[in-house]
Short mmCIF file of C-alpha atoms and ligand atoms in Angstrom, two decimals:
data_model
loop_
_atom_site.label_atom_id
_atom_site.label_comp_id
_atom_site.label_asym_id
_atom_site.label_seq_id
_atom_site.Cartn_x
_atom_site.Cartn_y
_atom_site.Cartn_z
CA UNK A 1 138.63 -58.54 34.87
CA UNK A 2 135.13 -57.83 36.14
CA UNK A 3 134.18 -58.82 39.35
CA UNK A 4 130.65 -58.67 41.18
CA UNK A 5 128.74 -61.13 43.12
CA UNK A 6 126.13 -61.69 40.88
CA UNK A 7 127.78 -62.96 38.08
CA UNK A 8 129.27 -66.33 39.62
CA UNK A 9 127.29 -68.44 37.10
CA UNK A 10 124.55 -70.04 38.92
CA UNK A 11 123.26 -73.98 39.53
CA UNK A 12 120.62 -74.43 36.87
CA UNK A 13 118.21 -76.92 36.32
CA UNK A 14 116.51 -75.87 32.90
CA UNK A 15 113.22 -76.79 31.47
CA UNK A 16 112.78 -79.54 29.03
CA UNK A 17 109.68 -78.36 27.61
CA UNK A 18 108.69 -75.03 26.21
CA UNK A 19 107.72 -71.75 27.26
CA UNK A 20 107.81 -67.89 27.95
CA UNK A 21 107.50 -64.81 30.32
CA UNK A 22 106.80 -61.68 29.34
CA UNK A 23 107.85 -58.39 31.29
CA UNK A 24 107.60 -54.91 30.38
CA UNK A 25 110.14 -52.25 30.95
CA UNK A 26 110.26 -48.32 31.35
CA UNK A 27 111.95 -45.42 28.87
CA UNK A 28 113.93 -43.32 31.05
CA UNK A 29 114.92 -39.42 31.15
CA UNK A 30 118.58 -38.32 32.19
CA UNK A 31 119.00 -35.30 34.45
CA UNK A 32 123.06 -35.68 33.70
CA UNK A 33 123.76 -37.62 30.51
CA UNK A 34 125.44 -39.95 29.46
CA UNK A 35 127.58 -39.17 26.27
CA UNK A 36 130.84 -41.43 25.38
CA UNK A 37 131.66 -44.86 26.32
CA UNK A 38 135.22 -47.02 26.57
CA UNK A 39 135.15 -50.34 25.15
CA UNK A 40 132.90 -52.90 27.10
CA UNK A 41 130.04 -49.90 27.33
CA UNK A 42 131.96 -48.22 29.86
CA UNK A 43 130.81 -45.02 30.47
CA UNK A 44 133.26 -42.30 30.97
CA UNK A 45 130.62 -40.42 33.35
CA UNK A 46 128.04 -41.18 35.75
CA UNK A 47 124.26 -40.07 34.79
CA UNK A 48 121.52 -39.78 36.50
CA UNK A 49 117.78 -40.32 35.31
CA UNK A 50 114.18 -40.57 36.42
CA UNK A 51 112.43 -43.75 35.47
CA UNK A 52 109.16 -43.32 33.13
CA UNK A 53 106.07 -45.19 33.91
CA UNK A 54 104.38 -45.12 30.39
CA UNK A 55 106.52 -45.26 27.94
CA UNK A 56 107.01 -49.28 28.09
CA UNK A 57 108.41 -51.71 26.46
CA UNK A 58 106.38 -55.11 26.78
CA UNK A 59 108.28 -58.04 25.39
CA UNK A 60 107.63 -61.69 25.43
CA UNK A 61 110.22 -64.04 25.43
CA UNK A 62 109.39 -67.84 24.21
CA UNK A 63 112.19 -70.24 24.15
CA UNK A 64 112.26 -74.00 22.86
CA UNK A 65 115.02 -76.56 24.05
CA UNK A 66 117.19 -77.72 21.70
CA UNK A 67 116.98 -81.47 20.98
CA UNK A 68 119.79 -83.30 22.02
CA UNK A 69 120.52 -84.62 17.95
CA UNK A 70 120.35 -80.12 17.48
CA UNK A 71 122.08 -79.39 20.26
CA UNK A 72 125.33 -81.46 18.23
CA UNK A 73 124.77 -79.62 15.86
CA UNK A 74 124.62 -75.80 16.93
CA UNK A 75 128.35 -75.85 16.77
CA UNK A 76 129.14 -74.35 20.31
CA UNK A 77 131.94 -71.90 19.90
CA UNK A 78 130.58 -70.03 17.11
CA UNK A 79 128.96 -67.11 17.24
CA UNK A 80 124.90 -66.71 18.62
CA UNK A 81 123.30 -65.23 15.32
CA UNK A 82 119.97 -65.04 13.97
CA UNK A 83 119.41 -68.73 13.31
CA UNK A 84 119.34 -68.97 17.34
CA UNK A 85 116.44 -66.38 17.60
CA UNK A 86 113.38 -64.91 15.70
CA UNK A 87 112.42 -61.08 16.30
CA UNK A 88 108.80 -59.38 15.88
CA UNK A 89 107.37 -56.31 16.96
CA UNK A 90 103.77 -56.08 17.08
CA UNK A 91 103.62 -59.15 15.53
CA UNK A 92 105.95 -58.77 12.41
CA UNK A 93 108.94 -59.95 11.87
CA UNK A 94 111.71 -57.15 12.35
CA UNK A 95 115.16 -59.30 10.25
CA UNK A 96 116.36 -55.86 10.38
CA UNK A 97 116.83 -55.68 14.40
CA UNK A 98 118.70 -59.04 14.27
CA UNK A 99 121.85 -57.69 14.40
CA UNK A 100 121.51 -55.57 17.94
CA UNK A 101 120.20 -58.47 19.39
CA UNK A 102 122.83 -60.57 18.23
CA UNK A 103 125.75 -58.39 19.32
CA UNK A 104 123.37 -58.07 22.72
CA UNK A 105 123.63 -62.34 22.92
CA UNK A 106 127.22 -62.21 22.15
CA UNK A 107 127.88 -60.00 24.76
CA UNK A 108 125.93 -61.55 27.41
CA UNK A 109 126.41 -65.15 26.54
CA UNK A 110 129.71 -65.49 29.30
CA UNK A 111 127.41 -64.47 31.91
CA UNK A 112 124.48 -66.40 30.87
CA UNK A 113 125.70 -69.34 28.83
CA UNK A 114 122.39 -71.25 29.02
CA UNK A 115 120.88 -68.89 26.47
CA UNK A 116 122.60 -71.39 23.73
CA UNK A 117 120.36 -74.17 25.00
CA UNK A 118 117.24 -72.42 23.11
CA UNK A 119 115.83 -71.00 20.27
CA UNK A 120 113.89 -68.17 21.35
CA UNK A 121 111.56 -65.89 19.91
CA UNK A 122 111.31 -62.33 20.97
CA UNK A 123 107.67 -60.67 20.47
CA UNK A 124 107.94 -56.68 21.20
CA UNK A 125 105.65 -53.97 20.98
CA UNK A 126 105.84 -50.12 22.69
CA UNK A 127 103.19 -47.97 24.50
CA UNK A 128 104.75 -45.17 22.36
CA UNK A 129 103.85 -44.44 18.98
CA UNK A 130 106.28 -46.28 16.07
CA UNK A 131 109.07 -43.78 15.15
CA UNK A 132 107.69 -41.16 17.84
CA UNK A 133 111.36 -40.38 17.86
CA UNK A 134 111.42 -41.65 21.44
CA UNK A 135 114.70 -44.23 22.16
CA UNK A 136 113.44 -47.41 22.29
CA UNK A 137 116.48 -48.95 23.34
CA UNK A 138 116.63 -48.41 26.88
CA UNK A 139 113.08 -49.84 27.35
CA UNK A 140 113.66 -52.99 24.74
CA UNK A 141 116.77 -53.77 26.24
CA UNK A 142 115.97 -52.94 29.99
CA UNK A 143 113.07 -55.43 29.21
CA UNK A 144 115.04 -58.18 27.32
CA UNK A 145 117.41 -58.31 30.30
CA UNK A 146 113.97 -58.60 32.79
CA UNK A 147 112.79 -61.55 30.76
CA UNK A 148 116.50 -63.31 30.93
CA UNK A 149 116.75 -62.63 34.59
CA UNK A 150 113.70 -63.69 35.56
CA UNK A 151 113.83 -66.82 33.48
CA UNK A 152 117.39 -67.68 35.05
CA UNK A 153 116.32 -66.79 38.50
CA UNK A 154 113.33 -69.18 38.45
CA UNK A 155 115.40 -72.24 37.19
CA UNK A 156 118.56 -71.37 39.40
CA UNK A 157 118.73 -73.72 42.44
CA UNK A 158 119.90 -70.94 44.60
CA UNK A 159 118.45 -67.45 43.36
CA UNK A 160 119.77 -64.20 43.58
CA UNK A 161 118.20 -61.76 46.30
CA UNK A 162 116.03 -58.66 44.92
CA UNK A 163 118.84 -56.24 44.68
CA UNK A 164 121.85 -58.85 42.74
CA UNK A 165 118.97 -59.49 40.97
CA UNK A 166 117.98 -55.74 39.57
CA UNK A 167 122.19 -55.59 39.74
CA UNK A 168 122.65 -58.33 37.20
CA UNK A 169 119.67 -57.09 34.87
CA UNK A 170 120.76 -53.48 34.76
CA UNK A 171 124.78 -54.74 34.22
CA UNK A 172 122.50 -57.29 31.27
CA UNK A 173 120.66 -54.48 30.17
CA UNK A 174 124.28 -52.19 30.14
CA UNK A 175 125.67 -54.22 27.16
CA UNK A 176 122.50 -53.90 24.92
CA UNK A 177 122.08 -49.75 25.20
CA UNK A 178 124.25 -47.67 28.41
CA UNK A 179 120.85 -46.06 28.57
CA UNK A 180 119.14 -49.35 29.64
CA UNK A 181 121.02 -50.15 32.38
CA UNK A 182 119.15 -47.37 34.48
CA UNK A 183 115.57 -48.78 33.40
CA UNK A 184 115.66 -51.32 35.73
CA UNK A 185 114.22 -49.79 39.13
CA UNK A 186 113.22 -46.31 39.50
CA UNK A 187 112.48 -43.52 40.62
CA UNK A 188 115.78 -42.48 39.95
CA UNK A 189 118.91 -44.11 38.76
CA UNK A 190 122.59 -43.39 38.44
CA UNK A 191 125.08 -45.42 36.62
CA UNK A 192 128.97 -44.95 36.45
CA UNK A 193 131.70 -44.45 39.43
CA UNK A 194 131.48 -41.28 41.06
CA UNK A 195 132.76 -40.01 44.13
CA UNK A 196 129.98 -38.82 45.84
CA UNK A 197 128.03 -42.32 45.94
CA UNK A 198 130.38 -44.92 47.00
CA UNK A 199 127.75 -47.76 45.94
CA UNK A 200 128.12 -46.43 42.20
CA UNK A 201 129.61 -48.51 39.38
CA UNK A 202 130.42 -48.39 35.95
CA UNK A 203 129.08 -51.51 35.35
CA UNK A 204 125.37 -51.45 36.46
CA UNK A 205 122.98 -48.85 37.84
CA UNK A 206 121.67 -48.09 41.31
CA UNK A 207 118.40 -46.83 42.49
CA UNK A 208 119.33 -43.08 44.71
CA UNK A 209 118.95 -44.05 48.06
CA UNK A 210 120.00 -40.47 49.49
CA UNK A 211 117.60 -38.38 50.30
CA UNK A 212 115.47 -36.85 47.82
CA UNK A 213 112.95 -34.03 48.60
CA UNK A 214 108.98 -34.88 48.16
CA UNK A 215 108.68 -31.91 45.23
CA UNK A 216 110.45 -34.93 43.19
CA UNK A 217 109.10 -37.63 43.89
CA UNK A 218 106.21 -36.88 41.44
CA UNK A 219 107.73 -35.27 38.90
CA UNK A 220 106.08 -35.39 35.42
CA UNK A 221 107.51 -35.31 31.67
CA UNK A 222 105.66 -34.40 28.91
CA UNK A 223 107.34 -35.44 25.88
CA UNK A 224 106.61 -33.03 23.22
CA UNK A 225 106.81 -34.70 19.42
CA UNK A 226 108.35 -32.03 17.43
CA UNK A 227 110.17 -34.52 15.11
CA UNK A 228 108.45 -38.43 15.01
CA UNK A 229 111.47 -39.67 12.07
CA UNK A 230 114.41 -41.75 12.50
CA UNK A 231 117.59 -40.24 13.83
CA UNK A 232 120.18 -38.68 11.77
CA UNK A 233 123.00 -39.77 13.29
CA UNK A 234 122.71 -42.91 15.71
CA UNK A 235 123.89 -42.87 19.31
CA UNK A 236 126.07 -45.20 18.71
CA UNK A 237 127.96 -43.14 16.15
CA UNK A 238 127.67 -40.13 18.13
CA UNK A 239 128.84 -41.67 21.23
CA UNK A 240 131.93 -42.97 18.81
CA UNK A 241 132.89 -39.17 17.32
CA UNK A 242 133.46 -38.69 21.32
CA UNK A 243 136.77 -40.24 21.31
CA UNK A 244 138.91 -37.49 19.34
CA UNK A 245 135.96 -35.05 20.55
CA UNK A 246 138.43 -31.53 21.47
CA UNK A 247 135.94 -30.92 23.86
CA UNK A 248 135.48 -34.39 25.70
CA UNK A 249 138.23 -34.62 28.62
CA UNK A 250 136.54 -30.96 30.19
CA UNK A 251 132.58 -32.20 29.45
CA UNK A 252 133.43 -35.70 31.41
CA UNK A 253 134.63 -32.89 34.18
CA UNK A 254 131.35 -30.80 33.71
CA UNK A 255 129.35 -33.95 33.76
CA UNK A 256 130.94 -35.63 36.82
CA UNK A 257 130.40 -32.24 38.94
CA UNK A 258 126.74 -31.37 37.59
CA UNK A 259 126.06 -34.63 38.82
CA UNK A 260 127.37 -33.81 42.72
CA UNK A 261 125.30 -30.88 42.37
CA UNK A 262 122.16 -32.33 41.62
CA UNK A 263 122.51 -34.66 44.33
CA UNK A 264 122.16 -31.02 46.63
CA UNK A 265 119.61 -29.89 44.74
CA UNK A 266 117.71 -33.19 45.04
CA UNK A 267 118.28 -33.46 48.48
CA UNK A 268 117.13 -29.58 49.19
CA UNK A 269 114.45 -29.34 46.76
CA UNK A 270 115.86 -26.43 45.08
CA UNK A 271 113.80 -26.42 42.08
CA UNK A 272 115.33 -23.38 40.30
CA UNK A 273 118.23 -24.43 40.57
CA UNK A 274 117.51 -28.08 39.60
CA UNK A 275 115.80 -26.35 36.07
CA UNK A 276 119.12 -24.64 35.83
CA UNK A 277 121.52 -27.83 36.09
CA UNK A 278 119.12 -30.26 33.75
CA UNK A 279 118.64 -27.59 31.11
CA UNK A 280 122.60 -26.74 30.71
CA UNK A 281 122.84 -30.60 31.03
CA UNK A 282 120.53 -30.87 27.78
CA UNK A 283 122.32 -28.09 25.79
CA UNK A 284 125.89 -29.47 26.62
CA UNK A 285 125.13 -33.16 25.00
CA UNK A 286 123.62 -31.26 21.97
CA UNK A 287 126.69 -28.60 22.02
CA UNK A 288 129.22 -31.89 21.81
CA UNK A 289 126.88 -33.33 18.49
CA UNK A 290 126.90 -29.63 17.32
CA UNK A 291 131.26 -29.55 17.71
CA UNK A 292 131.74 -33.22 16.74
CA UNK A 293 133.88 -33.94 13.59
CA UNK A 294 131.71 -34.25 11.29
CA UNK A 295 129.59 -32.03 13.45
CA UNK A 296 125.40 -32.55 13.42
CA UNK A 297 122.58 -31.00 14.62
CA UNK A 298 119.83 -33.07 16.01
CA UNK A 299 117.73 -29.85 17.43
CA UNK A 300 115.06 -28.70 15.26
CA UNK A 301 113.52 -24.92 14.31
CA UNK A 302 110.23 -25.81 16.78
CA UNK A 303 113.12 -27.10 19.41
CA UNK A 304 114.04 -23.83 19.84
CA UNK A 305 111.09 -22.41 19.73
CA UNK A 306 109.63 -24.60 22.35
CA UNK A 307 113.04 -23.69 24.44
CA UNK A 308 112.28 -19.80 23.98
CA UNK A 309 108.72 -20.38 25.64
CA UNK A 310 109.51 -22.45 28.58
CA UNK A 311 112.04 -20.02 29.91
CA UNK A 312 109.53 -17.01 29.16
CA UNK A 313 106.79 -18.93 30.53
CA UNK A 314 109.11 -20.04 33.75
CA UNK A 315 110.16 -16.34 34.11
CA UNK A 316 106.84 -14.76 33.87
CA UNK A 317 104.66 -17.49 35.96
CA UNK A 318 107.07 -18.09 38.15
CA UNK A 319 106.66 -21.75 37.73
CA UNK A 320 109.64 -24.61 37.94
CA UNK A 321 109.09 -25.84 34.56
CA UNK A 322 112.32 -26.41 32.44
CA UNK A 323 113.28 -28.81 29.57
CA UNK A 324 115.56 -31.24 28.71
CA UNK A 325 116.45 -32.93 25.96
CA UNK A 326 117.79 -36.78 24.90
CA UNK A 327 119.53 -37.63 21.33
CA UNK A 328 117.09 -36.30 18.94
CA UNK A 329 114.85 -33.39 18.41
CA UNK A 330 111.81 -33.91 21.15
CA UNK A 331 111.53 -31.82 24.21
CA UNK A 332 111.25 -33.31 27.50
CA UNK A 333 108.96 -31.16 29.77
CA UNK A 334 109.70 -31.62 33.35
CA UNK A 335 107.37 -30.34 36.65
CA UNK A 336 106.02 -31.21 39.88
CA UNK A 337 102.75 -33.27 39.34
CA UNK A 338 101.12 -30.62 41.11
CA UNK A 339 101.63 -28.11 38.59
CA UNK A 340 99.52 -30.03 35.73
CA UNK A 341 96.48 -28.00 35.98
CA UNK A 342 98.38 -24.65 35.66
CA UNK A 343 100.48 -26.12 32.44
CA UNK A 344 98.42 -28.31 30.85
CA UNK A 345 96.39 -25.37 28.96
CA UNK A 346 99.46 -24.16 27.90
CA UNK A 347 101.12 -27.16 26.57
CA UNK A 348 97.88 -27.89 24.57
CA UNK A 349 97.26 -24.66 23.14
CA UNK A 350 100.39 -23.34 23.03
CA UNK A 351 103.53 -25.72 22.43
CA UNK A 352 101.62 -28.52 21.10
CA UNK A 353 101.06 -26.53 17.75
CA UNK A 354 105.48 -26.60 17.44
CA UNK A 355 104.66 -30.64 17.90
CA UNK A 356 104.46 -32.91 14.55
CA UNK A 357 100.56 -33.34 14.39
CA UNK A 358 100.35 -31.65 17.71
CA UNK A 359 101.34 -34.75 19.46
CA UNK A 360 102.42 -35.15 23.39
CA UNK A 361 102.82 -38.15 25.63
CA UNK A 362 102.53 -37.56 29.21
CA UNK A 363 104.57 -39.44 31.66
CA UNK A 364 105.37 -39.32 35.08
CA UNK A 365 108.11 -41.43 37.26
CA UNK A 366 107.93 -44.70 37.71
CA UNK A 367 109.50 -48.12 38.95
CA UNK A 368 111.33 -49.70 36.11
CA UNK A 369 111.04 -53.55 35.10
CA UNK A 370 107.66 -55.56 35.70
CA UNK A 371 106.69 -59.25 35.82
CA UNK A 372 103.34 -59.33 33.52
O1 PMV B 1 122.05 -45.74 25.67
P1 PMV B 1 122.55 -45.15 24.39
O2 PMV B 1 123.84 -45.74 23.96
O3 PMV B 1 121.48 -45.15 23.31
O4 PMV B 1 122.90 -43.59 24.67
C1 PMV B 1 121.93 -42.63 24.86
C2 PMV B 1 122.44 -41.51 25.71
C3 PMV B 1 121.46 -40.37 25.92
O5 PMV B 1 120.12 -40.81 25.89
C4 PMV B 1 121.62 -39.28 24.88
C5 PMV B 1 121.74 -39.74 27.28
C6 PMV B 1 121.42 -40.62 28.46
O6 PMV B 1 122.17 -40.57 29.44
O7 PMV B 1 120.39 -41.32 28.43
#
């Protein structure tokens, strides 16, 4: 039975006539990841991420009132499908995504059952190239949830403070991708129970309150493009081959402790040592893909070759740079801001010939989900 504040259904009084918001939401990078979920998109470890700032999602949500003669005949008790909502991303319609978004509605419709009183359209576009290989998940959900919220919020007779409000969206946002639930604020989120942070909670994300030293609190990440097609196996599926995984009880372990490390690290500014915990991070959610049953490799030749020069480059210029990576084959670059004039040469010149057309995105940390 789940129990939190902010989901005792709120007073409404909803529009009559039609209209929209539009938000945008952030991509974000996990330090510790997140890798295997219980029913109800529990995780079975707490992660921890920094926020992005440019990859966004920007959505648009427009919703028209049922009739009262339609609203007979919507036949409440079925299912929300996609003849209660139209989907389009950069204008064209995307029948292919209608499934997500109706398992999303289904999910969220006993905590928001005013979503059956519209139609809605959803228009969606990303700052990030199409099929850049970057998960667009955590943003598109993270910023369907912001549009929801904000639309309940501002026709609920008694709103929700700031912080059960970024509480409901991220537990929203937690039933479309686990990922999305730490979108919502920034500059760094962690999501799932753990010891060491009593506010934590499997069921939404919280923004890290403890202290965190100033070398990372302008971190960048340059997302090197080393493979821009779709994903061989789907986090979904690989999240699923976790459940008879013979390696899954000890890497919940790992997971759990690398994340009370990191708190340390973040707290002391230990940036060797931080490179040290988010790289082995990386390499242990590829090493459970690589020793799944059926096992898969998502790491590409120039991911290891971009690998092999950050840790020369790291040793030799004795600069914390390190890598990390999510579920595909593009590297994540972190660094202190404040390093970009010594690496940006480098990435240009050097790793951005291992990237597919020699593409990069830089990012930085940001705040998570925006009103437009
Ligand atoms: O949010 P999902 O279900 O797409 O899972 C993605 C998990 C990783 O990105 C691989 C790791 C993480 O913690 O973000």
């Amino acid at each position: 039975m789940i129990t939190a504040s902010f989901l005792t259904l709120p007073q409404l009084e909803l529009p009559s006539a039609r209209g929209s918001i539009t938000v945008t939401a952030p991509s974000n990078i996990a330090l510790v990841k997140y890798w295997g979920k219980s029913q109800g998109q529990i995780p079975k470890n707490a992660s921890i991420s920094f926020t992005l700032s440019n990859c966004l999602t920007k959505t648009t949500l427009s919703y028209t009132p049922f009739s009262e003669q339609s609203k007979e005949s919507q036949g409440i008790g079925r299912a929300l499908d996609h003849s209660n909502f139209e989907v389009f991303v950069e204008g064209s319609a995307k029948p292919e995504f209608a499934p997500k978004i109706a398992t999303f509605f289904n999910r969220i419709e006993a905590h928001m059952p005013w979503i059956r009183s519209f139609q809605w359209r959803i228009d969606t576009e990303n700052t990030f190239p199409h099929g850049s290989g970057i998960a667009s998940s955590a943003s598109g959900f993270a910023a369907l949830a912001g549009a929801l919220m904000e639309l309940e919020n501002s026709w609920s007779l008694h709103p929700l403070t700031p912080e059960l409000r970024a509480q409901k969206t991220s537990f929203l946002a937690r039933l479309g991708s686990g990922s999305a639930s730490r979108s919502v604020l920034g500059p760094l989120m962690y999501w799932g129970a753990h010891p060491a942070l009593p506010a934590s909670s499997d069921l939404y994300a919280c923004v890290l309150e403890h202290e965190v030293h100033a070398v990372f609190k302008n971190y960048k990440d340059t997302i090197l493009l080393v493979d821009q097609g779709e994903k061989e196996v789907s986090s979904t599926l690989g999240h699923n081959l976790m459940h008879d995984h013979p390696f899954a009880h000890q890497r919940f372990e790992q997971a759990q402790a690398n994340l009370k490390k990191l708190l340390t690290v973040l707290a002391n500014g230990d940036t060797q040592e931080f490179c040290a915990l988010v790289e082995s991070e990386a390499l242990s959610l590829h090493a459970m893909m690589m020793t799944s049953n059926p096992s898969y490799l998502l790491m590409k030749p120039n991911t290891l070759a971009i690998i092999e020069k950050i840790r020369l480059f790291r040793r030799t210029q004795n600069v914390p740079v390190c890598f990390t990576l999510d579920a595909g084959a593009n590297v994540h670059l972190l660094y202190p801001a404040d390093f970009t004039p010594q690496l940006m040469p480098w990435i240009k010149n050097d790793l951005s010939q291992h990237c597919q057309g020699g593409q990069f995105i830089e990012d930085q940390v940001g705040q998570g989900v925006k009103k437009v």
